[in-house]
Coordinates of C-alpha atoms in Angstrom, one line a residue:
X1 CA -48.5 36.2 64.4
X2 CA -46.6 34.1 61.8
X3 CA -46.0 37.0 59.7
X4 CA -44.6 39.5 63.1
X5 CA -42.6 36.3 64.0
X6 CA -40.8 36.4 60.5
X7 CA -40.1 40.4 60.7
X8 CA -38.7 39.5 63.9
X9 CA -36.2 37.1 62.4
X10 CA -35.3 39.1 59.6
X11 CA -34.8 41.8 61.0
X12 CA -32.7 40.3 63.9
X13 CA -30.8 38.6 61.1
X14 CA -29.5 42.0 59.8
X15 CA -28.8 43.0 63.2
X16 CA -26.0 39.4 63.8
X17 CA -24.7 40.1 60.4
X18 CA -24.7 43.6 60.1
X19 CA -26.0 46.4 57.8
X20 CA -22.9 47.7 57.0
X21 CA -20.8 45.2 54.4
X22 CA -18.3 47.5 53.4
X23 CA -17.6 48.1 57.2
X24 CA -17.7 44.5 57.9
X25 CA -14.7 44.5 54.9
X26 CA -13.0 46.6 56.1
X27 CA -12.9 45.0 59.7
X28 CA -12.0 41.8 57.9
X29 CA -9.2 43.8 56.5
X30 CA -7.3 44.7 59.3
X31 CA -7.3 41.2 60.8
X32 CA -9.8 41.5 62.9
X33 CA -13.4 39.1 63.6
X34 CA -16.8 40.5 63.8
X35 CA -18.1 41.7 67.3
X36 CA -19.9 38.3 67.4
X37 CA -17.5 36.0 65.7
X38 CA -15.7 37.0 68.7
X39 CA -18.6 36.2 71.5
X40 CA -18.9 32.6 69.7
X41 CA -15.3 31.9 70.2
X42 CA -15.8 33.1 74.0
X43 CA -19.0 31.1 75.0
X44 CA -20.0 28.0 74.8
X45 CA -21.8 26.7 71.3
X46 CA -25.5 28.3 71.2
X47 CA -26.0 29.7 75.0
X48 CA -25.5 33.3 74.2
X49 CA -28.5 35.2 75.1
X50 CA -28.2 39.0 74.1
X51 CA -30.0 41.9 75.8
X52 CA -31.2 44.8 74.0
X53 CA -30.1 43.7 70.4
X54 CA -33.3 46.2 69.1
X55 CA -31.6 49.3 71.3
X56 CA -31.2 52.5 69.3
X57 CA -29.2 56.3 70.6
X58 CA -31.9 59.0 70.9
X59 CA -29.2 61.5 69.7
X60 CA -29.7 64.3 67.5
X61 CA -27.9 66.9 65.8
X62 CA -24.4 66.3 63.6
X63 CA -26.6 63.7 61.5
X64 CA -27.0 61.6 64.1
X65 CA -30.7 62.0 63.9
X66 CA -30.2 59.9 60.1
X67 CA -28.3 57.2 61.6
X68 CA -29.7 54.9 64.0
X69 CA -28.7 51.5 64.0
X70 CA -29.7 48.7 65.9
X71 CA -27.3 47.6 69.0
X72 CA -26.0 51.3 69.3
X73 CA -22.6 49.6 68.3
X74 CA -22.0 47.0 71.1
X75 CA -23.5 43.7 72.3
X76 CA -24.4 42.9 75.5
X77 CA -26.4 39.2 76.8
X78 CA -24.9 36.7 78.6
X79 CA -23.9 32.7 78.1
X80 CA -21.8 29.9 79.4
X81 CA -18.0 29.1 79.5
X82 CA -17.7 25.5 80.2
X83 CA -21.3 25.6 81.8
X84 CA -20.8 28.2 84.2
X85 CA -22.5 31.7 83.4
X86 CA -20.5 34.5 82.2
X87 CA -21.8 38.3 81.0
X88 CA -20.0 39.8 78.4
X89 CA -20.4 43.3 76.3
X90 CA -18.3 43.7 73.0
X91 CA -17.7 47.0 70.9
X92 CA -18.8 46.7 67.2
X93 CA -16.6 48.8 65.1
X94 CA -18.6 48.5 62.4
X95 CA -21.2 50.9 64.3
X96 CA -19.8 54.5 65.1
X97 CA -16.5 53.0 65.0
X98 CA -17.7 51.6 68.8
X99 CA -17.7 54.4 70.2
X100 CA -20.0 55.6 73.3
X101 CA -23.0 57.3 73.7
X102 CA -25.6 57.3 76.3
X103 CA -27.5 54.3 74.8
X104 CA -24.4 52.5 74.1
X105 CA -23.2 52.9 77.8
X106 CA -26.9 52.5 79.3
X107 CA -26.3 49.0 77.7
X108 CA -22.9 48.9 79.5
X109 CA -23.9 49.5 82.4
X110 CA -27.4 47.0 82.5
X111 CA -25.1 44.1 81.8
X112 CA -22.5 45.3 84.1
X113 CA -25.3 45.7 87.0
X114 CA -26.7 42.2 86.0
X115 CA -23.2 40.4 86.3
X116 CA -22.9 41.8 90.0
X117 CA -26.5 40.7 91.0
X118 CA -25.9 37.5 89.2
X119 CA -22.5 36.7 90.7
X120 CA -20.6 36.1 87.5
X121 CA -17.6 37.1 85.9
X122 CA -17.8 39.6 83.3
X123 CA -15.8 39.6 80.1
X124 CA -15.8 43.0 77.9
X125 CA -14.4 43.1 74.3
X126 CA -13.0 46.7 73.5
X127 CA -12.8 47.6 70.4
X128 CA -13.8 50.9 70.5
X129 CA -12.8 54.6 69.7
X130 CA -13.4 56.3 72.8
X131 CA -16.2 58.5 73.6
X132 CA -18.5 59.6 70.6
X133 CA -18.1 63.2 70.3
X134 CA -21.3 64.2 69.1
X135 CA -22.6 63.2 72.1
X136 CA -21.1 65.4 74.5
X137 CA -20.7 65.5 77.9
X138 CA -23.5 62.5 77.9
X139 CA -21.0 60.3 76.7
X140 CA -18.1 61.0 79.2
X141 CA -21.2 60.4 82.0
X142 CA -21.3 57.2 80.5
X143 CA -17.7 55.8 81.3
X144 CA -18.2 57.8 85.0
X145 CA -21.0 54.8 85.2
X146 CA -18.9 52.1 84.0
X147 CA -15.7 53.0 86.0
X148 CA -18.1 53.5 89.1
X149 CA -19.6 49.6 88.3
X150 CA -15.9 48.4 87.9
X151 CA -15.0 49.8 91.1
X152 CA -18.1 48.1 93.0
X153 CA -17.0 44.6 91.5
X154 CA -13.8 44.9 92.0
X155 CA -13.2 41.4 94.3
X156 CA -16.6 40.6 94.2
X157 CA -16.8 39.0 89.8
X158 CA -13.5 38.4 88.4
X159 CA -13.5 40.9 85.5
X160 CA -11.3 40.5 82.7
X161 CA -10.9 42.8 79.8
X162 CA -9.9 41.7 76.1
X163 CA -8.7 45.1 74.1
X164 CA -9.0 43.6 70.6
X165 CA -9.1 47.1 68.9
X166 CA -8.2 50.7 69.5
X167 CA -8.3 52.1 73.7
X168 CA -7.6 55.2 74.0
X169 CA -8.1 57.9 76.4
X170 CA -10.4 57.9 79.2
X171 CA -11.6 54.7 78.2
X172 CA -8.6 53.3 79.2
X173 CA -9.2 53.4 82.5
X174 CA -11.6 51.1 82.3
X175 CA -9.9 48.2 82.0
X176 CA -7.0 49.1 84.7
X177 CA -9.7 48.7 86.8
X178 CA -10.2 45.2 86.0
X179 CA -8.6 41.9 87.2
X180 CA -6.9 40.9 84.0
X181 CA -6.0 42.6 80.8
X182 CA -5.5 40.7 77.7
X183 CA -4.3 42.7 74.5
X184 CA -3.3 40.9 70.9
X185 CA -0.3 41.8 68.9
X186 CA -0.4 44.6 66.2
X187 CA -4.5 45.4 66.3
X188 CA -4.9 46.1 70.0
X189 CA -3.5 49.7 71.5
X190 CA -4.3 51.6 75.1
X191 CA -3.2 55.0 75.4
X192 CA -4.3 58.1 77.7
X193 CA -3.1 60.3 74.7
X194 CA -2.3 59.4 70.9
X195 CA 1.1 59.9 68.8
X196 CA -0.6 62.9 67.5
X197 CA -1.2 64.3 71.0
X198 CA 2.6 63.0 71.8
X199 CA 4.5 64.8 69.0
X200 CA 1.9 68.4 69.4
X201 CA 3.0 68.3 73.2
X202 CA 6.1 66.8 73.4
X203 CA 7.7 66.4 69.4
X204 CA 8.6 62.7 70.1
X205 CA 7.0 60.9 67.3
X206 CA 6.2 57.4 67.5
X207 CA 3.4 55.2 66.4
X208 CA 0.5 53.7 68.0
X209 CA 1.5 50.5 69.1
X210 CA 5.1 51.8 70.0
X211 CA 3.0 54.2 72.6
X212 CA 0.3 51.5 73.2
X213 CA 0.9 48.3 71.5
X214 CA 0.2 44.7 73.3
X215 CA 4.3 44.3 73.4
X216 CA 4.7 47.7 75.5
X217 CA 2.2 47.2 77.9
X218 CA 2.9 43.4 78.5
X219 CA 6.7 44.3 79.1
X220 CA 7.4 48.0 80.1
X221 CA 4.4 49.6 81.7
X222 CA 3.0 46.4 82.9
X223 CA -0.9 47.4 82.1
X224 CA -1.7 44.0 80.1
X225 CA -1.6 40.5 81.9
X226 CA -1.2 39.1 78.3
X227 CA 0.0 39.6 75.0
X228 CA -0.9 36.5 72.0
X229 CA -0.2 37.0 67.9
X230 CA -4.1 36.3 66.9
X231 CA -7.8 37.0 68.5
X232 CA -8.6 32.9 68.2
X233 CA -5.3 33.0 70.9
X234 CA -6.3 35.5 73.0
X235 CA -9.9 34.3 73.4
X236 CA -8.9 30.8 73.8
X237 CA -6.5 31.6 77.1
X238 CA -9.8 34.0 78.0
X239 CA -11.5 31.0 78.5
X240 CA -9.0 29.0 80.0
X241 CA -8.1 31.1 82.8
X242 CA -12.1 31.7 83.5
X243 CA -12.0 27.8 83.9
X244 CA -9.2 28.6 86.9
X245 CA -11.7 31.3 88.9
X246 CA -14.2 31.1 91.0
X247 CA -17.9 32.8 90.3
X248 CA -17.1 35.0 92.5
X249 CA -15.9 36.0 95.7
X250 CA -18.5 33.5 98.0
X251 CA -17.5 30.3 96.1
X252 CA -14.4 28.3 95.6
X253 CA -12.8 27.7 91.7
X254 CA -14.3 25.0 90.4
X255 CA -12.5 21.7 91.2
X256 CA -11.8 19.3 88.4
X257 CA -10.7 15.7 87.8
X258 CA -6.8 14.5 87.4
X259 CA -5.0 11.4 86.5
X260 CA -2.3 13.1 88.1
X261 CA -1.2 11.4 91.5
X262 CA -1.4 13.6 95.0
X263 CA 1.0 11.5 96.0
X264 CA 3.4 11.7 92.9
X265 CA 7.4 12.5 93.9
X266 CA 9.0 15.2 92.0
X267 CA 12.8 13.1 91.8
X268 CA 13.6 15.5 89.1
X269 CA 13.7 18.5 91.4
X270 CA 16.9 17.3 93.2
X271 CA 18.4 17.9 89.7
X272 CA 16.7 21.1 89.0
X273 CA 17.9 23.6 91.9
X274 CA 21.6 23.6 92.3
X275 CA 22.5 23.9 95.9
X276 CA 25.2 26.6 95.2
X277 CA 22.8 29.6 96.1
X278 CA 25.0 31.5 93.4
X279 CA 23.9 29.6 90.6
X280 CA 20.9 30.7 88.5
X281 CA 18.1 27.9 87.6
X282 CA 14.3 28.4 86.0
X283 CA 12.0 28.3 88.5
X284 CA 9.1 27.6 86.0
X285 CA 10.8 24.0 86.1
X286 CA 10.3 23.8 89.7
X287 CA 6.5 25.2 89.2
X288 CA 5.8 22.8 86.2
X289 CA 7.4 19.7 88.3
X290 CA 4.9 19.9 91.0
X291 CA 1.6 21.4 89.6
X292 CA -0.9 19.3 88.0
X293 CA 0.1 17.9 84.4
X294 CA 3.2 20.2 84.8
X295 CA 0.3 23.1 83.5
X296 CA 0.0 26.4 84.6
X297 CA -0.9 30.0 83.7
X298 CA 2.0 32.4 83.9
X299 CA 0.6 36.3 84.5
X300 CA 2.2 39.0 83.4
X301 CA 4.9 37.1 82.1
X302 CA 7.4 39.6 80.4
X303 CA 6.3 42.4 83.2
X304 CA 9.0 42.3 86.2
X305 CA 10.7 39.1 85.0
X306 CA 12.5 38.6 88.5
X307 CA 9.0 37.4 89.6
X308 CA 6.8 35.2 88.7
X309 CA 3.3 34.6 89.6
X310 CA 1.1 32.3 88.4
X311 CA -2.4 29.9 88.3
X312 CA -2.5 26.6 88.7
X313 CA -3.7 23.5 89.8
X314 CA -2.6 20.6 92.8
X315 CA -4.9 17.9 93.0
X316 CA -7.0 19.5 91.0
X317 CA -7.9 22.4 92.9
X318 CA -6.7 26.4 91.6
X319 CA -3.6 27.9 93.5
X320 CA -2.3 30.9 93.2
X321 CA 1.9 30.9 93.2
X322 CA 4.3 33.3 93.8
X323 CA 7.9 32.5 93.0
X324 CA 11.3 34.3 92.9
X325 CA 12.9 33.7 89.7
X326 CA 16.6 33.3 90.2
X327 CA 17.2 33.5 86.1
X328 CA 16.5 36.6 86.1
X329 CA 18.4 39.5 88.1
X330 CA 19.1 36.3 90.9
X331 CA 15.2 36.6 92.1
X332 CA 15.7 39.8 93.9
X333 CA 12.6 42.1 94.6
X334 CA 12.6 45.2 93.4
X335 CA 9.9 47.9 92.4
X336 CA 8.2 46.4 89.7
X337 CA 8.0 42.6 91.1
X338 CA 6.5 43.5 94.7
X339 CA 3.8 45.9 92.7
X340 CA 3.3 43.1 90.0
X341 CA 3.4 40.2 93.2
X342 CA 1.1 42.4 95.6
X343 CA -1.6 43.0 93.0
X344 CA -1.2 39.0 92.1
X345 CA -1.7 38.3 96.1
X346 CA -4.6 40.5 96.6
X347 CA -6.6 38.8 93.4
X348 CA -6.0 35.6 95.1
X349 CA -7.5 36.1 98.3
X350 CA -10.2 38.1 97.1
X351 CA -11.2 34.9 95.0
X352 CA -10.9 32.4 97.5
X353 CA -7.5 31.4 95.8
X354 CA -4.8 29.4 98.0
X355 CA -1.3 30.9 97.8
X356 CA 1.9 28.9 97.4
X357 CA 5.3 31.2 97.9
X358 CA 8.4 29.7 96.5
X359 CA 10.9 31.1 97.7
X360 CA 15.1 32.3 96.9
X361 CA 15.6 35.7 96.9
X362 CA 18.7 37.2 97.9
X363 CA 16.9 40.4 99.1
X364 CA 16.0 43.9 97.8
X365 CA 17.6 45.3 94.6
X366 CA 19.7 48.2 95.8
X367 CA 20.5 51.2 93.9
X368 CA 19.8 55.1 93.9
X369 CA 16.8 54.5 91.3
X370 CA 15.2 51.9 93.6
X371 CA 16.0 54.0 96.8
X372 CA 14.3 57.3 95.1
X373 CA 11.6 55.3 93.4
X374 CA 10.0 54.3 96.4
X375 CA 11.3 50.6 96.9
X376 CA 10.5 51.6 100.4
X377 CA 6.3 52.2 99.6
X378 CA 6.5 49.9 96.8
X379 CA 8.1 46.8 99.1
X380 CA 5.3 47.5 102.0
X381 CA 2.7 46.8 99.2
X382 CA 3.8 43.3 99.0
X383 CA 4.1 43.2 102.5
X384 CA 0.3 44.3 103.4
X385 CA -1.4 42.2 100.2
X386 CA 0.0 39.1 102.0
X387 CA -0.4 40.8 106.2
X388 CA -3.7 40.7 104.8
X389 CA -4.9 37.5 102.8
X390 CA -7.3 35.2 104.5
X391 CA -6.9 32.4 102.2
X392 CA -4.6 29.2 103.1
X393 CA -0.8 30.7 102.6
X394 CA 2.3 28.0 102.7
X395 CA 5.7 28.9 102.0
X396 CA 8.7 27.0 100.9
X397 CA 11.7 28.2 101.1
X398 CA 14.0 26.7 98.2
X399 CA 17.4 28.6 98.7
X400 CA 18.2 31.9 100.0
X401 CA 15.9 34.2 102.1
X402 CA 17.7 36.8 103.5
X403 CA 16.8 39.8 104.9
X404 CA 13.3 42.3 104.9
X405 CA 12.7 40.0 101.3
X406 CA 12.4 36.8 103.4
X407 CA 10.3 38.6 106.0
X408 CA 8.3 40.1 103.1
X409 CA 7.4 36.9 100.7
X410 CA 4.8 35.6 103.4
X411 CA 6.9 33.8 106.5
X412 CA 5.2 32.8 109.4
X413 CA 5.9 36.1 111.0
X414 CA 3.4 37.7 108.8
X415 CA 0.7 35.5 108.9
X416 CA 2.0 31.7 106.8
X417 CA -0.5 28.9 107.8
X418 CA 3.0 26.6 107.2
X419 CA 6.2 27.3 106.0
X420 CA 8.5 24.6 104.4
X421 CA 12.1 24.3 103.5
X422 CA 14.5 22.6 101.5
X423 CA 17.7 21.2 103.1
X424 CA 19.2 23.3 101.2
X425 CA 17.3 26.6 102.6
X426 CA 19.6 29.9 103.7
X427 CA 17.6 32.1 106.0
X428 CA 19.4 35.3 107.7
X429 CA 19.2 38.5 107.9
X430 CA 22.1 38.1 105.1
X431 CA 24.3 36.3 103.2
X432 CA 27.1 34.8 104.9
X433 CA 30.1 37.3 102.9
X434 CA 28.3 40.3 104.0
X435 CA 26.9 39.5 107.4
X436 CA 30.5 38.3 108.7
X437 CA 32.7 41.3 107.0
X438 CA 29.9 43.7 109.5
X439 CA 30.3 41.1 112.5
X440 CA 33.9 40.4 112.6
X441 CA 35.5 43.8 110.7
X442 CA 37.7 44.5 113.5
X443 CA 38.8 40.8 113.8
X444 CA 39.6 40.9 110.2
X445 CA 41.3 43.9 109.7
X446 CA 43.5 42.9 112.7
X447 CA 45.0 39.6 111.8
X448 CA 47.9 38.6 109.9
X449 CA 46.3 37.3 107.5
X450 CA 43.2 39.3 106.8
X451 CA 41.6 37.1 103.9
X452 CA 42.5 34.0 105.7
X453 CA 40.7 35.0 108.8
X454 CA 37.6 36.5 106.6
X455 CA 37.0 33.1 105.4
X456 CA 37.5 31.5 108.7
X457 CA 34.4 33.8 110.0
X458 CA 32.4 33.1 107.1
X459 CA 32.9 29.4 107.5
X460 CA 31.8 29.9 111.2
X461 CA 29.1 32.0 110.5
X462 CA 27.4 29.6 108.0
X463 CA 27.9 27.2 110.8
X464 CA 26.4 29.0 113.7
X465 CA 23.7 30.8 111.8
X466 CA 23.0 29.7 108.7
X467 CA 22.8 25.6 108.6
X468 CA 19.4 24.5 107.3
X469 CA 17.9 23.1 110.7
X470 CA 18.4 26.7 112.3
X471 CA 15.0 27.9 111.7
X472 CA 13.1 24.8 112.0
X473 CA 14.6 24.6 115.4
X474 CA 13.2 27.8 116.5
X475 CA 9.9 27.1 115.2
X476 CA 9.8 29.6 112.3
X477 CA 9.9 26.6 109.5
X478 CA 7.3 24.0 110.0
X479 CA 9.6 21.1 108.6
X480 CA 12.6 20.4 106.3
X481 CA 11.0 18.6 103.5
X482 CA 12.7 16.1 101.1
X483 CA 12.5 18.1 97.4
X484 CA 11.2 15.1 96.2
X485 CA 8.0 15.0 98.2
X486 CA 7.3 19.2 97.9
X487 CA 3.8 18.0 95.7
X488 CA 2.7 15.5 98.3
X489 CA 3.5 18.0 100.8
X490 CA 1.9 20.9 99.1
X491 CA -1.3 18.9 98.4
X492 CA -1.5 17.6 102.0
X493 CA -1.5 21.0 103.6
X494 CA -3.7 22.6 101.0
X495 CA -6.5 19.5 102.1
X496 CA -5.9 20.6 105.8
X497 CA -6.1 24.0 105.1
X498 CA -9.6 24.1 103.4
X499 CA -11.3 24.9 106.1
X500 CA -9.7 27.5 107.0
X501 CA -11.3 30.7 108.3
X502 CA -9.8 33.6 109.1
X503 CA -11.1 37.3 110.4
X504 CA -10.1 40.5 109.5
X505 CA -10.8 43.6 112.5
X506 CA -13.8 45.2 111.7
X507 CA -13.3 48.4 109.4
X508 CA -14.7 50.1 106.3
X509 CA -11.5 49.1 104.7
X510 CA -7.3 49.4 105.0
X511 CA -5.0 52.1 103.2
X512 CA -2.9 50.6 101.9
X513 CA 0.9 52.2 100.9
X514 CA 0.7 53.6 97.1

């Protein structure tokens, strides 16, 4: 026995630190940490427990036959993130460049199966190069079984992929299934097809991370959540916003302790917001004043920048918030924000994650490319994430909210447990200019002095229909809230709203506009 126990341990030992030392190098070379440097810096000290670490590909042919190496080039197992149990599988590129086969997917899939059963999230490092051709069509079965698990625990485990390496074509699809994306600067690309592919088809010639880098999908296609400069980064926010979510979707995120008052006011808010609704502020001020500590984790922060969605804390308890911002293109919604605040809305309430909307937006962007784009579609995807969250929603209303974009960014008349306003709140159907040049054109256009009398109806307009008690007199805005006390307000409701239990109509499920 003492003898097998110390072939065991050897053995097992070249397994952790791999075979291979010129691949480990060369890994080391490129910037990059071994497959489990990378699992240490995710879980907690000491409570990783791997599955099938002795797991070898039955392969033959090509020389495959020759080469059999232990893991089959990815680590699976399980540990803790601040206590809680997390599954995780990470590509070794030192082994077949990571790339899939039927045992390596087999693997995939076990841990991916165990994660659901478990009800914990699951974190996968890619660093992989797609399917391994001299497997065949076994190996493209292999990510029909992984994209087929991803779908089934979609809202039920939060899911988070970490593309520390190469991601290219089908395997890419992988994580667009997931809840978040997180990609790091310079190592990390996702591409359907390579440059190589690109300039054969097309002749464009451009290089891998200008097709797939962490920059291009964190700002123009909108694919990664997050983009950091190093892995140690990446991993570290990884952990961080596993600390904000729940198990999955039967529990609540985990509360946590605050020296931060309930209670606190916010006096620097009255400061913050200009009450000329044509002035631009940052609305992350706004978000940092009231959340706890003034911390929060922006998502998708470069993606659709007129929008801004984010995790958080009040009282020490996760919220999900959705906010205009008017710094960027005055807080309008267009394409890219409802599609980047939609997805945002439906993670929330599939996680049990309460939903703050702050809101001054002076409607849709118009335009002939948003018109033939499908703002219409695009809009209504906003609009049916939020018709259909169950979870506690209160909206506060900062500024403007004119038009469908009010309707849209959860008022009461789509389902808001509580809607709040500043006095300094604007809802119509438009702004004051544009509504009174429609209502009184002929008036206008009649008078002696047409300008004088435009501003006349403006003034009367703003007076009739637009003062910041209108709404809460006719019940559509619960209360006009000193900006000082929007935390204690926020927190208050939030406690009330715990409870909360709402039912949808029974049906297999909704379609939603695409």
């Amino acid at each position: 026995m003492y003898s097998s126990v110390e072939e065991l341990v050897a053995l097992k030992q070249v397994i952790a630190e791999g075979s291979d030392t010129a691949a480990t190098q060369r890994q080391r070379d490129k910037g990059k940490l071994t497959v489990r440097e990378r699992i240490d810096l995710l879980l907690d000290p000491d409570t990783f427990q791997e599955v099938e670490p002795l797991r070898r590909h039955r392969a033959t042919g090509f020389g495959l036959e020759r080469r059999k190496p232990h893991t089959d080039g990815v680590v699976t197992g399980w540990g803790t993130v601040d206590g809680r149990t997390v599954f995780v599988y990470a590509h070794d590129f030192r082994i077949f460049g990571g790339a899939l086969g039927e045992a390596h997917a087999e693997k995939i899939h076990k841990i991916m199966d165990m994660a659901i059963a478990a009800g914990a999230p699951l974190v996968s490092l890619n660093d992989g190069a797609g399917a391994r051709i001299q497997e065949g069509v076994t190996a493209l079965a292999g990510y029909g079984g992984i994209f087929t698990r991803n779908t089934k625990a979609s809202g039920v485990i939060p899911q988070i992929s970490v593309m520390l390496g190469p991601c290219a074509g089908g395997a890419a699809y992988s994580p667009a299934l997931t809840d978040f994306v997180f990609m790091v600067r310079d190592t990390s690309q996702m591409f359907i097809t390579g440059p190589d592919v690109v300039k054969a088809v097309t002749g464009e010639e451009i290089t891998q991370n200008g097709l797939g880098g962490a920059d291009v999908h964190a700002e123009t296609s909108g694919v990664a959540h997050f983009a950091y400069d190093d892995e140690e980064t990446c991993i570290a926010e990884v952990r961080y916003l596993i600390s904000l979510l729940p198990q999955n979707n039967r529990e609540a995120p985990p509360a946590v302790a605050t020296d931060d008052p309930d209670d606190r006011r916010c006096e620097e808010l009255l400061d913050l917001v200009p009450a000329d609704g044509n002035r631009p502020y940052d609305m992350r001020a706004v978000i940092e004043a009231v959340v706890d500590e003034g911390e929060y984790l922006e998502v998708h922060e470069r993606w659709a920048s007129n929008i801004i969605v984010a995790l958080a804390r009040l009282d020490g308890r996760t919220v999900g918030i959705v906010a205009n911002q008017p710094q960027s293109l005055a807080g309008v919604l267009d394409i890219h924000a409802s599609e980047k605040a939609a997805r945002f809305v439906q993670m929330c309430d599939a996680f049990n994650i309460p939903i703050v909307t702050l809101l001054d937006v002076p409607g849709f962007l118009p335009g002939v490319d948003q018109e033939h784009g499908g703002i219409i579609r695009h809009g209504a995807k906003l609009l049916y994430a939020y018709c259909n969250a169950t979870v506690p929603r209160i909206q506060l209303i900062l500024r403007k909210a004119y038009g469908g974009a009010y309707i849209v960014m959860d008022s009461r008349s789509v389902g808001a447990d509580l809607s709040f306003a500043w006095p300094t709140n604007e809802i119509a159907v438009m702004g004051a200019e544009g509504a009174a040049n429609v209502i009184f054109r002929r008036q206008i256009a009649g008078a002696d002095d047409p300008e004088a009398m435009r501003l006349q109806m403006v003034k009367e307009y703003k007076t009739e229909l637009m003062h910041p008690y209108y709404a809460a007199e006719r019940g559509l805005v619960d209360d006009v809230i000193d900006p000082a006390d929007t935390r204690r307000v926020l927190i208050r409701s939030l406690a009330m709203l715990r409870t909360k239990h709402a039912d949808l109509p029974s049906r297999k499920h909704g379609n939603p506009p695409q």
